[in-house]
Amino acid sequence: MNGPIKPQKCQIDQSYCKFGSEKVLKLIKNFAPPTDGVIKNKNYIKCVHKTRVTSRRLRATMPLFRFCFPRKDFKKWSGKIKKVTPLLANARDLDVQITFIEKYRQKLTSEPEKAGIDVFLECQRDDRKNIQPSIVNGLNKLRMTGTLKDIRRFCEETIADQSNEIFEPNKVLEKARWNISFRLDDFLSMEQYVYLENETQRHHEMRIFAKKLRYTMEIFAELYGNKLEKEIETIKSFQDVLGEMQDNVVWIEQIPKFIDKTKETNKEKIDAVNIEKALFNLLSYLQEKKKELMNQFVNLWNENKKSGFFIQLRKTISGGLNMNEEKIKEKLANPDIKIAVLSDIHANLQALEKVIEDAEEHKVDIFLNAGDSIGFGPYPNEVIELLCEKNMLSVLGNYDSEVIEGKAKAKGEKKVALKFARKELAKSCECYLYSLPRELHFEIAGKKLFVTHGSPKSIEEHIYHDTPDKQLKSLADEAGADVIILGHSHEQFWKQVNGASFVNPGSVGRPSDENPQTAYAILSFNPFNIELIRCDYDVEATAQALRKKELPESFAQMILRGVSLDRVIVEDIAKEKSMTQDYKTIVEKSRKIAEKYWPDKEHYEQVTRLALEFFDELINIHELGQRERCWLECATILHDVGLSKTGGSHHKKSAKLILNDTQLPFTSQERRIIASIARYHRKGLPKPNHYNLATLDDSTIEKLKILASILRVADGLDCSHESAIRNINLKVEGKRITVECVSEAQLTLEEQAFNKKKDLFEKVFDKKLMLTWEQK
């Protein structure tokens, strides 16, 4: 990577980024020595443990400072580190198990039982030995990517850039409070499972929460002096006992499987009966141990609950942090203050980051958020964490309330959005939303401000620019304010009625005025002025994130087009009728879009002709109809549009263009289908984990595979882009389909491509596909 890596403009304050860079840099430096030990097989058990712990600490630390890193680099770096963690975890588990068995064996007095345990121990040692090469390979790959060097260089540059700046620990302390509080909320949210012995999965989740809480406290501990030492040790005790419980659960599940395996293999080294008896004794021992650990865990919980440990911990991490409120009051007392007003973020992180970036360039002093921070978007937790990082003053929105209370009676796509938000929302973020008021009141430069989501009467009331003046006057009287800030309607406007100003900043994350740009407003008071602002942002990145979260394509289309979800749904219904009634118009529109991106019309017309001949000849086998034929024709016309983008994988780029070009005349669902058909015209075959298939039912996926298989073969038959084949004839004979071609030139390249790309066709049609050709 050439040149310095600079953070994105939307970032947390300088002190926080410097602090985070120092923490990450220290971990990176600690990562190298044990990694070398693992790779060189020097004291590798100890080195594996150290490397694993450091990788986990990195994965826990970097997200706390994610907004200090360039977004794409952060995602890439985190992914690279994440890949080695499971390898190290498997090694650690086996090392712990081997040590445990060795100690257990020392307590045995029966020689046959010892011999039985030795067989098990030998298998564990073999497993450990066998995975060592994969660990070395994984660490070598990480080293070769230069990931650790890139992170190190970025952190060093960040620290150097801030070397002459004044470090403000109070600003970092504010962020520490939020981060530790979030992790504590997650841990305490599992209290209902503490006394339930069989909730092993929940206890495992609780261990993860304890570990994250402990790591987070350790990261920020120096800011609290020595006040967190006892707290960290106590949370470590929870982590340790829960970890031992989990180890026992794994053993108890694993041993019966090993016994069954021993019976099947019938080893000659030792009597299978002795092995089984020894392992059943071990299993009984582990079950008793699990009960002891469960009692230990419950007692630990009860002791700390009774002593008020968790209450005191919350006081400790929050202590002395009223300075944030004092700073806000100080800013509000300044008549020259500039306030960024935003609303209806709807979990759209990319849009929120752009608004913050733009507002900071305008030198705003404070942010006000009029609610609906989550819902429909892909990033509810990240959005809430960023609101906290920026110390935004927020109110609760109607959709926020519906998600956390789970009482909405939504249907269709809206029900999907609600369920997703509830499932995705971390307990800590849910607690944050619960803490928000429904309205805020301020006075700045002699003007009274009132902030709510819907209206002073209800957070669910829509107020528009054409709401009657009489109604607005009544609402102004209700609010008792000079400036009424509200959201909910997603309509950006500023309207004055009888001296009162109604301000809707528009929607940050879900504009509905046919303009996909993000929206917000800036308030100034000396003199009084309201500036309504729109900004471009990476809307396609948000659309792609929605797809990868397996949400309906209609959500992505809503964002891409800047319209309401209801409008997308209504228009989809109309387009669905059009697909069968106006086939030719849809194909012609697809052709115009294709020509806009990629001018090789001769190739896609040839592929289209061949693909449709395949479709028509095989109609008695696949039994698909006119609508599916239209899908195929559109996909063949558009299958190469990705070549207009630089870089490789043009089939994936073609799929994205089909999904994102709002001028294409497809329904939301048909976009997914047609994009997927184009996506599979080369290289990889459809797989269950591909995001583009996530919202399609099994029947549709089967149709898609049939159409994609035809496109693959047709594309192979014109791989030279010479349109050499004049006509084809298909002969179906039992389990064989023969494609007879007449061409104007030799089809050597076409034959190679055909044989390479017929795999999906043979799979879906369950027939061998053969090619014969004659040159004329």
mmCIF file of C-alpha atoms in Angstrom, residues 136-440:
data_model
loop_
_atom_site.group_PDB
_atom_site.id
_atom_site.type_symbol
_atom_site.label_atom_id
_atom_site.label_comp_id
_atom_site.label_asym_id
_atom_site.label_seq_id
_atom_site.Cartn_x
_atom_site.Cartn_y
_atom_site.Cartn_z
ATOM 1 C CA VAL A 136 1.037 -21.723 10.941
ATOM 2 C CA ASN A 137 -0.442 -21.332 7.467
ATOM 3 C CA GLY A 138 -3.115 -18.916 8.753
ATOM 4 C CA LEU A 139 -0.593 -16.763 10.606
ATOM 5 C CA ASN A 140 1.738 -16.735 7.600
ATOM 6 C CA LYS A 141 -1.142 -15.593 5.396
ATOM 7 C CA LEU A 142 -1.948 -12.808 7.848
ATOM 8 C CA ARG A 143 1.692 -11.739 7.821
ATOM 9 C CA MET A 144 1.885 -11.838 4.019
ATOM 10 C CA THR A 145 -1.150 -9.561 3.633
ATOM 11 C CA GLY A 146 0.716 -6.823 5.491
ATOM 12 C CA THR A 147 -2.370 -6.229 7.645
ATOM 13 C CA LEU A 148 -0.511 -5.844 10.917
ATOM 14 C CA LYS A 149 2.059 -3.527 9.315
ATOM 15 C CA ASP A 150 -0.718 -1.387 7.809
ATOM 16 C CA ILE A 151 -2.514 -1.091 11.159
ATOM 17 C CA ARG A 152 0.752 -0.277 12.888
ATOM 18 C CA ARG A 153 1.656 2.386 10.340
ATOM 19 C CA PHE A 154 -1.793 3.965 10.559
ATOM 20 C CA CYS A 155 -1.644 4.124 14.360
ATOM 21 C CA GLU A 156 1.863 5.578 14.332
ATOM 22 C CA GLU A 157 0.794 8.253 11.845
ATOM 23 C CA THR A 158 -2.271 9.129 13.913
ATOM 24 C CA ILE A 159 -0.166 9.480 17.078
ATOM 25 C CA ALA A 160 2.433 11.573 15.233
ATOM 26 C CA ASP A 161 -0.249 13.837 13.746
ATOM 27 C CA GLN A 162 -1.582 14.539 17.238
ATOM 28 C CA SER A 163 1.798 14.916 18.939
ATOM 29 C CA ASN A 164 1.505 18.701 19.147
ATOM 30 C CA GLU A 165 -2.167 18.704 20.149
ATOM 31 C CA ILE A 166 -3.366 18.947 23.738
ATOM 32 C CA PHE A 167 -4.631 15.581 24.985
ATOM 33 C CA GLU A 168 -8.043 15.952 26.644
ATOM 34 C CA PRO A 169 -8.663 12.917 28.897
ATOM 35 C CA ASN A 170 -12.167 14.057 29.808
ATOM 36 C CA LYS A 171 -13.277 13.657 26.213
ATOM 37 C CA VAL A 172 -11.927 10.105 26.153
ATOM 38 C CA LEU A 173 -13.531 9.463 29.544
ATOM 39 C CA GLU A 174 -16.938 10.403 28.121
ATOM 40 C CA LYS A 175 -16.550 7.769 25.421
ATOM 41 C CA ALA A 176 -15.242 5.262 27.971
ATOM 42 C CA ARG A 177 -18.445 5.641 29.975
ATOM 43 C CA TRP A 178 -20.603 4.791 26.959
ATOM 44 C CA ASN A 179 -18.493 1.853 25.880
ATOM 45 C CA ILE A 180 -18.197 0.263 29.325
ATOM 46 C CA SER A 181 -21.888 0.926 30.031
ATOM 47 C CA PHE A 182 -22.901 -0.779 26.803
ATOM 48 C CA ARG A 183 -20.842 -3.864 27.629
ATOM 49 C CA LEU A 184 -22.171 -3.917 31.207
ATOM 50 C CA ASP A 185 -25.756 -3.703 29.926
ATOM 51 C CA ASP A 186 -25.115 -6.674 27.652
ATOM 52 C CA PHE A 187 -23.708 -8.723 30.532
ATOM 53 C CA LEU A 188 -26.541 -7.857 32.939
ATOM 54 C CA SER A 189 -29.171 -8.544 30.274
ATOM 55 C CA MET A 190 -28.448 -12.281 30.774
ATOM 56 C CA GLU A 191 -29.468 -12.288 34.450
ATOM 57 C CA GLN A 192 -32.626 -14.309 33.736
ATOM 58 C CA TYR A 193 -30.448 -17.286 32.725
ATOM 59 C CA VAL A 194 -28.100 -17.265 35.738
ATOM 60 C CA TYR A 195 -30.033 -19.884 37.717
ATOM 61 C CA LEU A 196 -31.031 -22.089 34.753
ATOM 62 C CA GLU A 197 -28.533 -24.953 34.619
ATOM 63 C CA ASN A 198 -29.548 -26.203 31.178
ATOM 64 C CA GLU A 199 -29.215 -22.807 29.422
ATOM 65 C CA THR A 200 -25.678 -23.666 28.344
ATOM 66 C CA GLN A 201 -25.783 -21.568 25.174
ATOM 67 C CA ARG A 202 -26.909 -18.507 27.151
ATOM 68 C CA HIS A 203 -24.126 -19.076 29.677
ATOM 69 C CA HIS A 204 -21.670 -19.218 26.774
ATOM 70 C CA GLU A 205 -23.043 -15.881 25.485
ATOM 71 C CA MET A 206 -22.715 -14.460 28.977
ATOM 72 C CA ARG A 207 -19.041 -15.488 29.040
ATOM 73 C CA ILE A 208 -18.494 -13.610 25.775
ATOM 74 C CA PHE A 209 -20.174 -10.524 27.251
ATOM 75 C CA ALA A 210 -18.022 -10.817 30.394
ATOM 76 C CA LYS A 211 -14.877 -11.035 28.288
ATOM 77 C CA LYS A 212 -15.832 -7.970 26.223
ATOM 78 C CA LEU A 213 -16.701 -6.027 29.374
ATOM 79 C CA ARG A 214 -13.387 -6.955 30.988
ATOM 80 C CA TYR A 215 -11.340 -6.062 27.899
ATOM 81 C CA THR A 216 -13.172 -2.746 27.537
ATOM 82 C CA MET A 217 -12.550 -1.837 31.169
ATOM 83 C CA GLU A 218 -8.882 -2.748 30.811
ATOM 84 C CA ILE A 219 -8.574 -0.517 27.734
ATOM 85 C CA PHE A 220 -9.860 2.539 29.596
ATOM 86 C CA ALA A 221 -8.655 1.615 33.106
ATOM 87 C CA GLU A 222 -5.808 4.163 33.202
ATOM 88 C CA LEU A 223 -8.345 6.990 32.865
ATOM 89 C CA TYR A 224 -9.885 5.910 36.180
ATOM 90 C CA GLY A 225 -6.634 5.665 38.121
ATOM 91 C CA ASN A 226 -6.751 2.493 40.195
ATOM 92 C CA LYS A 227 -10.518 2.479 40.628
ATOM 93 C CA LEU A 228 -11.261 -0.408 38.216
ATOM 94 C CA GLU A 229 -8.732 -2.995 39.408
ATOM 95 C CA LYS A 230 -11.158 -4.849 41.690
ATOM 96 C CA GLU A 231 -13.965 -4.580 39.138
ATOM 97 C CA ILE A 232 -11.810 -6.043 36.374
ATOM 98 C CA GLU A 233 -10.749 -8.918 38.635
ATOM 99 C CA THR A 234 -14.380 -9.666 39.552
ATOM 100 C CA ILE A 235 -15.533 -9.731 35.928
ATOM 101 C CA LYS A 236 -12.555 -11.971 35.139
ATOM 102 C CA SER A 237 -13.823 -14.371 37.805
ATOM 103 C CA PHE A 238 -17.167 -14.527 36.014
ATOM 104 C CA GLN A 239 -15.393 -15.048 32.711
ATOM 105 C CA ASP A 240 -13.225 -17.859 34.138
ATOM 106 C CA VAL A 241 -16.005 -19.847 35.771
ATOM 107 C CA LEU A 242 -18.265 -19.479 32.729
ATOM 108 C CA GLY A 243 -15.352 -20.536 30.546
ATOM 109 C CA GLU A 244 -14.797 -23.705 32.594
ATOM 110 C CA MET A 245 -18.514 -24.426 32.416
ATOM 111 C CA GLN A 246 -18.387 -24.138 28.643
ATOM 112 C CA ASP A 247 -15.337 -26.415 28.456
ATOM 113 C CA ASN A 248 -17.255 -29.013 30.468
ATOM 114 C CA VAL A 249 -20.260 -28.725 28.175
ATOM 115 C CA VAL A 250 -18.041 -29.367 25.157
ATOM 116 C CA TRP A 251 -16.502 -32.401 26.868
ATOM 117 C CA ILE A 252 -19.850 -33.834 27.892
ATOM 118 C CA GLU A 253 -21.066 -33.561 24.289
ATOM 119 C CA GLN A 254 -17.817 -34.908 22.803
ATOM 120 C CA ILE A 255 -17.140 -37.997 24.902
ATOM 121 C CA PRO A 256 -20.242 -40.037 23.889
ATOM 122 C CA LYS A 257 -19.329 -39.379 20.241
ATOM 123 C CA PHE A 258 -15.797 -40.660 20.895
ATOM 124 C CA ILE A 259 -17.200 -43.779 22.569
ATOM 125 C CA ASP A 260 -19.366 -44.471 19.504
ATOM 126 C CA LYS A 261 -16.383 -43.887 17.242
ATOM 127 C CA THR A 262 -14.298 -46.336 19.305
ATOM 128 C CA LYS A 263 -16.970 -49.006 18.944
ATOM 129 C CA GLU A 264 -16.993 -48.540 15.169
ATOM 130 C CA THR A 265 -13.207 -48.668 14.727
ATOM 131 C CA ASN A 266 -12.783 -51.546 17.270
ATOM 132 C CA LYS A 267 -9.156 -50.719 18.063
ATOM 133 C CA GLU A 268 -6.899 -53.722 18.698
ATOM 134 C CA LYS A 269 -4.532 -51.853 21.026
ATOM 135 C CA ILE A 270 -6.800 -52.228 24.027
ATOM 136 C CA ASP A 271 -10.076 -53.794 25.044
ATOM 137 C CA ALA A 272 -12.913 -51.533 23.825
ATOM 138 C CA VAL A 273 -14.834 -52.301 27.031
ATOM 139 C CA ASN A 274 -12.064 -50.744 29.129
ATOM 140 C CA ILE A 275 -12.026 -47.649 26.924
ATOM 141 C CA GLU A 276 -15.780 -47.253 27.223
ATOM 142 C CA LYS A 277 -15.710 -47.751 30.995
ATOM 143 C CA ALA A 278 -12.860 -45.266 31.444
ATOM 144 C CA LEU A 279 -14.626 -42.652 29.351
ATOM 145 C CA PHE A 280 -17.962 -43.136 31.111
ATOM 146 C CA ASN A 281 -16.167 -42.562 34.418
ATOM 147 C CA LEU A 282 -14.630 -39.405 32.949
ATOM 148 C CA LEU A 283 -18.058 -38.320 31.757
ATOM 149 C CA SER A 284 -19.523 -38.786 35.251
ATOM 150 C CA TYR A 285 -16.646 -36.803 36.720
ATOM 151 C CA LEU A 286 -17.271 -33.962 34.242
ATOM 152 C CA GLN A 287 -20.998 -33.913 34.974
ATOM 153 C CA GLU A 288 -20.280 -33.558 38.682
ATOM 154 C CA LYS A 289 -17.683 -30.892 37.901
ATOM 155 C CA LYS A 290 -20.244 -29.004 35.828
ATOM 156 C CA LYS A 291 -22.654 -28.951 38.764
ATOM 157 C CA GLU A 292 -19.903 -27.651 41.052
ATOM 158 C CA LEU A 293 -19.053 -24.926 38.562
ATOM 159 C CA MET A 294 -22.720 -24.013 38.219
ATOM 160 C CA ASN A 295 -22.989 -23.616 41.994
ATOM 161 C CA GLN A 296 -19.769 -21.601 42.001
ATOM 162 C CA PHE A 297 -21.174 -19.323 39.288
ATOM 163 C CA VAL A 298 -24.515 -18.822 41.074
ATOM 164 C CA ASN A 299 -22.759 -18.086 44.373
ATOM 165 C CA LEU A 300 -20.461 -15.597 42.662
ATOM 166 C CA TRP A 301 -23.462 -13.874 41.116
ATOM 167 C CA ASN A 302 -25.424 -13.796 44.393
ATOM 168 C CA GLU A 303 -22.471 -12.447 46.370
ATOM 169 C CA ASN A 304 -21.845 -9.587 43.950
ATOM 170 C CA LYS A 305 -25.525 -8.840 43.545
ATOM 171 C CA LYS A 306 -25.987 -8.691 47.322
ATOM 172 C CA SER A 307 -22.911 -6.495 47.837
ATOM 173 C CA GLY A 308 -24.135 -4.024 45.202
ATOM 174 C CA PHE A 309 -21.122 -4.663 43.000
ATOM 175 C CA PHE A 310 -22.906 -3.905 39.713
ATOM 176 C CA ILE A 311 -24.469 -0.727 41.078
ATOM 177 C CA GLN A 312 -21.087 0.434 42.336
ATOM 178 C CA LEU A 313 -19.443 -0.458 39.022
ATOM 179 C CA ARG A 314 -21.929 1.706 37.171
ATOM 180 C CA LYS A 315 -21.277 4.569 39.596
ATOM 181 C CA THR A 316 -17.523 4.163 39.165
ATOM 182 C CA ILE A 317 -17.584 4.298 35.376
ATOM 183 C CA SER A 318 -20.017 7.220 35.390
ATOM 184 C CA GLY A 319 -18.449 9.105 38.270
ATOM 185 C CA GLY A 320 -17.507 12.698 37.626
ATOM 186 C CA LEU A 321 -18.992 12.673 34.152
ATOM 187 C CA ASN A 322 -21.510 15.413 34.601
ATOM 188 C CA MET A 323 -18.962 17.536 32.789
ATOM 189 C CA ASN A 324 -20.647 16.514 29.534
ATOM 190 C CA GLU A 325 -23.952 18.040 30.646
ATOM 191 C CA GLU A 326 -22.136 21.133 31.856
ATOM 192 C CA LYS A 327 -20.410 21.526 28.493
ATOM 193 C CA ILE A 328 -23.717 21.211 26.685
ATOM 194 C CA LYS A 329 -25.266 23.874 28.920
ATOM 195 C CA GLU A 330 -22.262 26.080 28.298
ATOM 196 C CA LYS A 331 -22.621 25.697 24.547
ATOM 197 C CA LEU A 332 -26.365 26.359 24.637
ATOM 198 C CA ALA A 333 -25.717 29.594 26.516
ATOM 199 C CA ASN A 334 -23.610 30.867 23.607
ATOM 200 C CA PRO A 335 -25.741 33.009 21.195
ATOM 201 C CA ASP A 336 -23.290 32.211 18.366
ATOM 202 C CA ILE A 337 -23.962 28.491 18.643
ATOM 203 C CA LYS A 338 -24.565 26.451 15.473
ATOM 204 C CA ILE A 339 -26.741 23.364 15.824
ATOM 205 C CA ALA A 340 -26.972 20.475 13.393
ATOM 206 C CA VAL A 341 -30.537 19.124 13.398
ATOM 207 C CA LEU A 342 -31.223 15.669 12.055
ATOM 208 C CA SER A 343 -33.956 13.053 12.164
ATOM 209 C CA ASP A 344 -35.068 9.686 10.844
ATOM 210 C CA ILE A 345 -31.647 8.075 10.519
ATOM 211 C CA HIS A 346 -33.264 4.645 10.351
ATOM 212 C CA ALA A 347 -30.061 2.682 10.963
ATOM 213 C CA ASN A 348 -28.342 4.077 7.856
ATOM 214 C CA LEU A 349 -24.754 4.411 9.033
ATOM 215 C CA GLN A 350 -23.264 5.670 5.755
ATOM 216 C CA ALA A 351 -25.798 8.504 5.574
ATOM 217 C CA LEU A 352 -25.255 9.456 9.221
ATOM 218 C CA GLU A 353 -21.493 9.540 8.795
ATOM 219 C CA LYS A 354 -21.866 11.849 5.803
ATOM 220 C CA VAL A 355 -24.141 14.210 7.725
ATOM 221 C CA ILE A 356 -21.673 14.363 10.609
ATOM 222 C CA GLU A 357 -18.789 14.964 8.226
ATOM 223 C CA ASP A 358 -20.626 17.778 6.456
ATOM 224 C CA ALA A 359 -21.890 19.345 9.684
ATOM 225 C CA GLU A 360 -18.408 19.353 11.184
ATOM 226 C CA GLU A 361 -17.113 21.092 8.072
ATOM 227 C CA HIS A 362 -19.780 23.729 8.793
ATOM 228 C CA LYS A 363 -18.297 24.056 12.334
ATOM 229 C CA VAL A 364 -21.431 23.034 14.214
ATOM 230 C CA ASP A 365 -21.216 22.995 18.002
ATOM 231 C CA ILE A 366 -23.863 20.442 18.870
ATOM 232 C CA PHE A 367 -26.180 17.847 17.309
ATOM 233 C CA LEU A 368 -29.918 17.425 17.905
ATOM 234 C CA ASN A 369 -31.623 14.231 16.750
ATOM 235 C CA ALA A 370 -35.429 14.155 16.421
ATOM 236 C CA GLY A 371 -35.802 10.373 16.621
ATOM 237 C CA ASP A 372 -36.337 7.194 14.629
ATOM 238 C CA SER A 373 -32.659 6.377 14.844
ATOM 239 C CA ILE A 374 -33.264 2.733 13.929
ATOM 240 C CA GLY A 375 -35.544 0.639 11.742
ATOM 241 C CA PHE A 376 -35.325 -0.553 8.111
ATOM 242 C CA GLY A 377 -31.572 0.122 7.870
ATOM 243 C CA PRO A 378 -28.763 -2.423 8.276
ATOM 244 C CA TYR A 379 -26.795 -0.839 11.141
ATOM 245 C CA PRO A 380 -28.940 -0.199 14.267
ATOM 246 C CA ASN A 381 -26.154 -0.812 16.799
ATOM 247 C CA GLU A 382 -23.466 1.089 14.919
ATOM 248 C CA VAL A 383 -25.767 4.080 14.494
ATOM 249 C CA ILE A 384 -26.629 4.216 18.189
ATOM 250 C CA GLU A 385 -22.982 3.883 19.160
ATOM 251 C CA LEU A 386 -22.095 6.785 16.859
ATOM 252 C CA LEU A 387 -24.873 8.905 18.368
ATOM 253 C CA CYS A 388 -23.295 8.260 21.747
ATOM 254 C CA GLU A 389 -19.792 8.951 20.484
ATOM 255 C CA LYS A 390 -20.953 12.330 19.203
ATOM 256 C CA ASN A 391 -22.904 13.097 22.396
ATOM 257 C CA MET A 392 -26.019 13.814 20.356
ATOM 258 C CA LEU A 393 -29.082 15.060 22.172
ATOM 259 C CA SER A 394 -31.798 12.709 20.977
ATOM 260 C CA VAL A 395 -35.488 12.015 21.464
ATOM 261 C CA LEU A 396 -37.364 8.761 20.986
ATOM 262 C CA GLY A 397 -39.079 8.152 17.654
ATOM 263 C CA ASN A 398 -42.213 6.112 17.032
ATOM 264 C CA TYR A 399 -40.292 3.368 15.273
ATOM 265 C CA ASP A 400 -37.645 3.318 18.024
ATOM 266 C CA SER A 401 -40.485 2.768 20.465
ATOM 267 C CA GLU A 402 -42.116 0.036 18.378
ATOM 268 C CA VAL A 403 -38.853 -1.886 18.131
ATOM 269 C CA ILE A 404 -37.936 -1.832 21.808
ATOM 270 C CA GLU A 405 -41.497 -2.490 22.982
ATOM 271 C CA GLY A 406 -42.275 -5.047 20.283
ATOM 272 C CA LYS A 407 -45.946 -4.052 20.180
ATOM 273 C CA ALA A 408 -46.322 -2.943 16.570
ATOM 274 C CA LYS A 409 -48.867 -4.751 14.380
ATOM 275 C CA ALA A 410 -46.859 -4.417 11.184
ATOM 276 C CA LYS A 411 -47.434 -6.611 8.137
ATOM 277 C CA GLY A 412 -45.407 -7.677 5.115
ATOM 278 C CA GLU A 413 -42.067 -5.951 4.582
ATOM 279 C CA LYS A 414 -42.648 -3.645 7.555
ATOM 280 C CA LYS A 415 -42.990 -6.671 9.827
ATOM 281 C CA VAL A 416 -39.702 -7.991 8.407
ATOM 282 C CA ALA A 417 -38.042 -4.666 9.245
ATOM 283 C CA LEU A 418 -39.375 -4.744 12.804
ATOM 284 C CA LYS A 419 -38.264 -8.330 13.420
ATOM 285 C CA PHE A 420 -34.816 -7.638 11.990
ATOM 286 C CA ALA A 421 -34.310 -4.545 14.146
ATOM 287 C CA ARG A 422 -35.389 -6.381 17.298
ATOM 288 C CA LYS A 423 -33.134 -9.337 16.537
ATOM 289 C CA GLU A 424 -30.145 -7.187 15.583
ATOM 290 C CA LEU A 425 -30.409 -4.638 18.399
ATOM 291 C CA ALA A 426 -27.915 -5.204 21.218
ATOM 292 C CA LYS A 427 -29.286 -5.026 24.752
ATOM 293 C CA SER A 428 -27.046 -2.067 25.509
ATOM 294 C CA CYS A 429 -28.452 -0.135 22.540
ATOM 295 C CA GLU A 430 -31.966 -1.078 23.572
ATOM 296 C CA CYS A 431 -31.260 0.366 27.027
ATOM 297 C CA TYR A 432 -30.015 3.557 25.397
ATOM 298 C CA LEU A 433 -33.271 3.950 23.470
ATOM 299 C CA TYR A 434 -35.272 3.281 26.641
ATOM 300 C CA SER A 435 -33.414 6.165 28.279
ATOM 301 C CA LEU A 436 -34.433 8.733 25.652
ATOM 302 C CA PRO A 437 -37.114 11.329 26.381
ATOM 303 C CA ARG A 438 -40.011 11.967 24.008
ATOM 304 C CA GLU A 439 -39.278 15.677 23.923
ATOM 305 C CA LEU A 440 -36.546 18.186 24.750
#
